[in-house]
Coordinates of N, CA and C in Angstrom, one line a residue:
X1 N 181.0 85.3 165.8 CA 179.8 85.0 165.8 C 178.8 86.0 165.9
X2 N 177.8 86.0 165.0 CA 176.9 87.2 164.6 C 175.5 86.7 165.6
X3 N 175.1 87.7 166.3 CA 174.1 87.3 167.2 C 172.8 88.0 166.9
X4 N 171.7 87.2 166.7 CA 170.6 87.7 166.1 C 169.6 87.9 167.4
X5 N 168.8 89.0 167.4 CA 167.7 89.1 168.7 C 168.5 89.8 170.0
X6 N 167.9 89.9 171.2 CA 168.1 90.3 172.2 C 168.6 89.3 173.3
X7 N 169.5 89.5 174.2 CA 169.7 88.7 175.2 C 168.7 88.5 176.3
X8 N 168.8 87.7 177.0 CA 167.6 87.6 178.2 C 167.8 88.7 179.2
X9 N 169.2 89.1 179.6 CA 169.5 90.1 180.3 C 169.2 91.6 179.7
X10 N 169.3 91.9 178.4 CA 168.6 92.8 177.7 C 167.3 93.0 177.8
X11 N 166.4 91.9 177.9 CA 165.0 92.0 178.0 C 164.6 92.3 179.3
X12 N 165.1 91.6 180.1 CA 164.7 91.8 181.5 C 165.0 93.4 182.0
X13 N 166.0 93.9 181.5 CA 166.5 95.4 181.8 C 165.4 96.4 181.1
X14 N 165.0 96.1 179.9 CA 164.1 96.9 179.3 C 162.6 96.8 180.0
X15 N 162.5 95.6 180.4 CA 161.0 95.3 181.2 C 161.1 95.8 182.5
X16 N 162.2 95.8 183.3 CA 162.2 96.4 184.5 C 162.0 98.0 184.4
X17 N 162.9 98.6 183.7 CA 162.5 100.0 183.4 C 161.1 100.5 182.8
X18 N 160.4 99.6 182.3 CA 159.1 99.9 181.8 C 158.3 99.6 182.9
X19 N 158.6 98.9 183.8 CA 157.7 98.5 185.0 C 157.7 99.8 186.0
X20 N 158.9 100.3 186.1 CA 159.5 101.5 187.0 C 158.7 102.5 186.5
X21 N 158.8 103.0 185.3 CA 158.3 104.1 184.9 C 156.8 104.2 184.7
X22 N 156.3 103.0 184.4 CA 154.7 102.8 184.3 C 154.1 103.1 186.1
X23 N 154.9 102.5 186.9 CA 154.4 102.8 188.3 C 154.4 104.1 188.7
X24 N 155.6 104.8 188.4 CA 155.7 106.3 188.6 C 154.4 107.0 187.9
X25 N 154.2 106.7 186.8 CA 153.1 107.5 185.9 C 151.9 107.1 186.7
X26 N 151.6 105.9 187.3 CA 150.2 105.7 187.8 C 150.1 106.6 189.2
X27 N 151.3 106.7 190.0 CA 151.4 107.5 191.1 C 151.2 108.9 190.7
X28 N 151.7 109.5 189.8 CA 151.6 110.8 189.5 C 150.1 111.1 188.9
X29 N 149.6 110.1 188.1 CA 148.1 110.3 187.7 C 147.2 110.4 188.7
X30 N 147.4 109.5 189.8 CA 146.4 109.6 191.0 C 146.4 111.0 191.7
X31 N 147.7 111.4 191.9 CA 147.6 112.5 192.7 C 147.2 113.7 191.7
X32 N 147.2 113.8 190.6 CA 146.6 114.9 189.7 C 145.0 114.6 189.8
X33 N 144.5 113.4 189.5 CA 143.0 113.0 189.7 C 142.5 113.6 191.1
X34 N 143.0 113.3 192.2 CA 142.8 113.8 193.4 C 142.7 115.3 193.4
X35 N 143.8 115.9 192.9 CA 143.7 117.3 193.1 C 142.5 118.0 192.2
X36 N 142.4 117.3 190.9 CA 141.1 117.8 190.2 C 139.8 117.5 190.9
X37 N 139.8 116.6 191.7 CA 138.4 116.4 192.4 C 138.1 117.2 193.4
X38 N 139.2 117.8 194.1 CA 139.3 118.7 195.4 C 139.0 119.9 194.5
X39 N 139.5 120.2 193.5 CA 139.1 121.4 192.9 C 137.7 121.6 192.2
X40 N 137.2 120.6 191.9 CA 135.9 120.5 191.3 C 135.0 120.7 192.5
X41 N 135.1 120.1 193.6 CA 134.3 120.3 194.9 C 134.4 121.7 195.2
X42 N 135.5 122.4 195.3 CA 135.8 123.8 195.7 C 134.8 124.7 194.7
X43 N 134.8 124.3 193.4 CA 134.2 125.0 192.6 C 132.6 124.9 192.5
X44 N 132.1 123.8 192.9 CA 130.6 123.7 193.1 C 130.5 124.5 194.4
X45 N 131.1 124.5 195.5 CA 130.6 125.3 196.6 C 130.8 126.8 196.3
X46 N 131.7 127.2 195.3 CA 131.6 128.5 195.0 C 130.6 128.9 194.1
X47 N 130.0 128.0 193.1 CA 128.9 128.3 192.6 C 127.8 128.4 193.3
X48 N 127.7 127.8 194.5 CA 126.4 128.2 195.3 C 126.7 129.4 196.0
X49 N 127.8 129.8 196.3 CA 128.2 131.2 196.8 C 127.8 132.1 196.0
X50 N 128.1 132.1 194.7 CA 127.7 133.1 193.7 C 126.3 133.0 193.3
X51 N 125.7 131.9 193.4 CA 124.3 131.8 193.3 C 123.5 132.7 194.4
X52 N 123.9 132.5 195.6 CA 123.2 133.3 196.8 C 123.4 134.8 196.7
X53 N 124.5 135.1 196.2 CA 124.8 136.5 195.8 C 124.0 137.1 194.9
X54 N 123.7 136.4 193.6 CA 123.0 136.7 192.7 C 121.6 136.9 192.8
X55 N 121.0 135.8 193.9 CA 119.7 135.8 194.1 C 119.5 136.9 195.2
X56 N 120.3 137.5 196.0 CA 120.0 138.4 196.8 C 120.1 139.8 196.1
X57 N 121.0 140.1 195.2 CA 121.1 141.2 194.4 C 119.8 141.5 193.5
X58 N 119.6 140.4 192.8 CA 118.4 140.5 192.0 C 117.0 140.6 192.5
X59 N 116.9 140.3 193.9 CA 115.6 140.3 194.5 C 114.9 139.0 194.3
X60 N 115.6 138.0 194.0 CA 114.5 136.8 194.1 C 114.1 136.3 195.2
X61 N 112.8 136.3 195.4 CA 112.1 135.9 196.8 C 112.0 137.1 197.5
X62 N 112.7 138.3 197.0 CA 112.6 139.6 197.6 C 113.2 139.5 199.1
X63 N 114.3 138.7 199.3 CA 114.7 138.8 200.7 C 116.2 138.2 200.3
X64 N 117.1 138.4 201.5 CA 118.5 138.4 201.4 C 118.7 136.6 201.4
X65 N 119.6 136.1 200.9 CA 120.2 134.8 201.0 C 121.1 134.6 201.9
X66 N 121.2 133.3 202.2 CA 122.3 132.6 203.0 C 123.0 131.3 202.5
X67 N 124.4 131.3 202.7 CA 124.8 129.8 202.7 C 125.2 129.3 203.9
X68 N 124.8 128.1 204.3 CA 125.0 127.4 205.4 C 126.0 126.3 204.9
X69 N 126.7 125.8 206.1 CA 127.7 124.6 205.6 C 127.9 123.8 207.0
X70 N 128.0 122.4 206.8 CA 128.7 121.7 207.6 C 129.8 121.0 207.2
X71 N 130.7 120.2 207.7 CA 131.7 119.4 207.2 C 131.7 118.9 205.7
X72 N 130.4 118.1 205.8 CA 130.0 117.3 204.5 C 128.9 117.8 203.8
X73 N 128.5 119.0 203.8 CA 127.5 119.7 202.8 C 127.5 121.3 203.1
X74 N 126.9 121.6 202.1 CA 126.8 123.3 201.8 C 125.5 123.4 201.2
X75 N 124.6 124.4 201.7 CA 123.3 124.7 201.0 C 122.9 126.1 200.9
X76 N 122.0 126.7 200.2 CA 121.6 128.0 199.9 C 120.3 128.2 200.6
X77 N 119.8 129.1 201.6 CA 118.8 129.2 202.2 C 118.4 130.4 201.9
X78 N 117.0 130.6 201.7 CA 116.3 131.9 201.6 C 115.8 132.5 203.1
X79 N 115.5 133.6 203.1 CA 115.0 134.3 204.3 C 114.0 133.5 205.2
X80 N 113.1 132.4 204.5 CA 112.0 131.7 204.9 C 112.8 130.6 205.7
X81 N 114.1 130.3 205.5 CA 114.8 129.1 205.9 C 114.7 127.8 205.0
X82 N 114.0 128.1 204.0 CA 113.9 127.0 202.8 C 115.1 126.7 202.0
X83 N 115.6 125.5 201.7 CA 116.7 125.3 201.2 C 116.6 125.4 199.6
X84 N 117.4 126.0 199.0 CA 117.1 126.0 197.5 C 118.2 125.1 196.8
X85 N 119.2 125.4 197.1 CA 120.5 124.3 196.5 C 121.1 123.6 197.5
X86 N 121.5 122.2 197.4 CA 122.2 121.7 198.3 C 123.2 120.9 197.8
X87 N 124.5 120.6 198.3 CA 125.5 120.0 197.7 C 126.0 119.3 198.7
X88 N 126.0 117.8 198.6 CA 126.8 117.0 199.5 C 128.2 116.8 199.1
X89 N 129.3 117.0 199.9 CA 130.8 116.7 199.4 C 130.9 115.3 199.4
X90 N 131.6 114.9 198.3 CA 131.8 113.3 198.5 C 132.5 112.8 199.5
X91 N 132.6 111.5 199.7 CA 132.9 110.6 201.1 C 134.3 111.4 201.7
X92 N 135.5 111.3 200.8 CA 136.6 111.5 201.6 C 136.8 113.0 201.7
X93 N 136.1 113.9 201.2 CA 136.2 115.4 201.4 C 135.5 116.1 202.6
X94 N 136.1 117.1 203.1 CA 135.1 117.9 204.1 C 135.5 119.2 203.9
X95 N 134.7 120.1 204.3 CA 134.6 121.6 204.2 C 134.9 122.2 205.5
X96 N 135.9 123.4 205.4 CA 135.8 124.2 206.6 C 135.8 125.7 206.3
X97 N 135.4 126.4 207.2 CA 135.2 127.9 206.9 C 134.8 128.6 208.3
X98 N 134.8 129.9 208.0 CA 134.7 130.7 209.4 C 133.0 130.5 209.8
X99 N 133.0 129.9 210.9 CA 131.5 130.0 211.6 C 130.8 128.6 210.8
X100 N 129.5 129.1 210.6 CA 128.7 128.1 209.8 C 127.6 128.4 208.8
X101 N 127.7 130.0 208.5 CA 126.9 130.7 207.4 C 127.3 131.9 207.1
X102 N 127.1 132.4 205.9 CA 127.1 133.8 205.4 C 125.9 134.2 204.9
X103 N 125.7 135.6 205.4 CA 124.4 136.1 204.5 C 124.9 137.3 203.6
X104 N 124.1 137.4 202.9 CA 124.4 138.4 201.6 C 123.6 139.6 201.9
X105 N 123.9 140.5 201.7 CA 123.3 141.9 201.9 C 122.2 142.0 200.5
X106 N 120.9 142.2 201.0 CA 119.9 142.4 200.0 C 120.2 143.7 198.7
X107 N 121.0 144.5 199.3 CA 121.1 145.8 198.5 C 122.1 145.5 197.8
X108 N 123.4 144.8 197.9 CA 124.4 144.9 197.1 C 125.1 143.3 197.1
X109 N 124.7 142.6 197.7 CA 125.2 141.1 197.8 C 126.6 141.1 198.6
X110 N 126.9 142.0 199.3 CA 128.0 141.9 200.2 C 128.0 140.9 201.3
X111 N 129.0 140.7 201.8 CA 129.0 139.7 203.1 C 129.6 140.5 204.0
X112 N 128.9 141.0 205.0 CA 129.3 141.9 206.4 C 130.4 140.9 207.1
X113 N 130.2 139.5 207.3 CA 131.2 138.9 208.1 C 132.5 138.6 207.3
X114 N 132.7 139.3 206.0 CA 133.8 139.0 205.2 C 134.6 140.3 205.1
X115 N 134.7 141.1 206.0 CA 135.3 142.3 205.8 C 136.7 142.4 205.0
X116 N 137.4 141.4 205.6 CA 138.8 140.9 204.8 C 138.9 139.9 204.1
X117 N 137.8 139.1 203.8 CA 137.7 138.1 203.2 C 137.5 136.8 204.2
X118 N 136.9 135.7 203.7 CA 136.8 134.5 204.5 C 137.2 133.4 203.7
X119 N 138.2 132.8 204.4 CA 138.9 131.7 203.7 C 138.4 130.4 204.2
X120 N 138.2 129.7 203.0 CA 137.5 128.2 203.0 C 138.5 127.3 202.8
X121 N 138.5 125.9 203.1 CA 139.4 124.9 202.9 C 138.5 123.8 202.5
X122 N 138.9 123.0 201.4 CA 138.6 121.6 200.9 C 139.6 120.8 201.5
X123 N 139.1 119.7 202.2 CA 140.4 118.9 202.7 C 140.0 117.5 202.3
X124 N 141.0 116.5 201.9 CA 140.7 115.1 202.0 C 141.1 114.5 203.1
X125 N 140.4 113.5 203.5 CA 140.6 113.0 204.9 C 141.8 112.2 204.8
X126 N 142.2 111.4 203.9 CA 143.5 110.9 203.8 C 144.6 111.6 203.3
X127 N 145.6 111.9 203.8 CA 146.7 112.7 203.1 C 146.5 114.0 203.6
X128 N 147.5 114.9 202.8 CA 147.4 116.4 203.5 C 147.1 117.3 202.3
X129 N 146.2 116.8 201.6 CA 145.9 117.8 200.4 C 144.8 118.7 200.9
X130 N 145.0 120.0 200.6 CA 144.1 121.0 200.9 C 144.1 122.1 199.6
X131 N 142.7 122.3 199.4 CA 142.6 123.4 198.3 C 141.7 124.3 198.9
X132 N 142.3 125.8 199.0 CA 141.7 126.8 199.5 C 141.1 127.9 198.6
X133 N 139.9 128.5 199.0 CA 139.4 129.6 198.4 C 139.0 130.6 199.2
X134 N 138.5 131.7 198.8 CA 138.1 132.9 199.7 C 136.8 133.6 199.1
X135 N 136.0 133.8 200.1 CA 134.8 134.5 199.8 C 135.1 136.1 200.2
X136 N 135.1 137.0 199.0 CA 135.5 138.4 199.3 C 134.3 139.1 199.9
X137 N 134.6 140.2 200.5 CA 133.6 141.2 201.3 C 132.4 141.3 199.9
X138 N 132.7 141.5 198.8 CA 131.8 141.9 197.8 C 130.8 140.6 197.6
X139 N 131.2 139.2 198.2 CA 130.4 138.3 198.0 C 130.8 137.5 196.9
X140 N 131.9 137.7 196.3 CA 132.2 136.9 195.3 C 133.3 135.8 195.6
X141 N 133.2 134.5 195.1 CA 134.2 133.6 195.4 C 135.3 133.7 194.6
X142 N 136.6 133.7 195.3 CA 137.9 133.6 194.7 C 138.8 132.5 194.8
X143 N 139.2 132.0 193.6 CA 140.0 130.7 193.9 C 141.4 131.0 193.7

């Protein structure tokens, strides 16, 4: 007897495999998205670091500049204590680094506190994901 089409068992097997593969893909996609979000947060912090260095070296406001941070925000401050740029980290992320501020040298943009480099971490509250970057003695953020 010739059989046309697929049996119920064959359809259920194909459907089950499709669901399993799609579920695995969704989990992997979520992890990639979280990783990209953390990298984006670290890059934004790095942009503020680089901006502070450039403003110190170019003599903008004729003073040295500082970056300051707490767990949930980072900002750029001039010698008068005025905030220039501020970035609030998204809810599940927090920032940790040495101390709570770095000051750039007016002459060359170096960071005296970072003779061997200052390590920073962006962490996600839930889970164990960490993105690390470093501010070098030269004042440059290295990812």
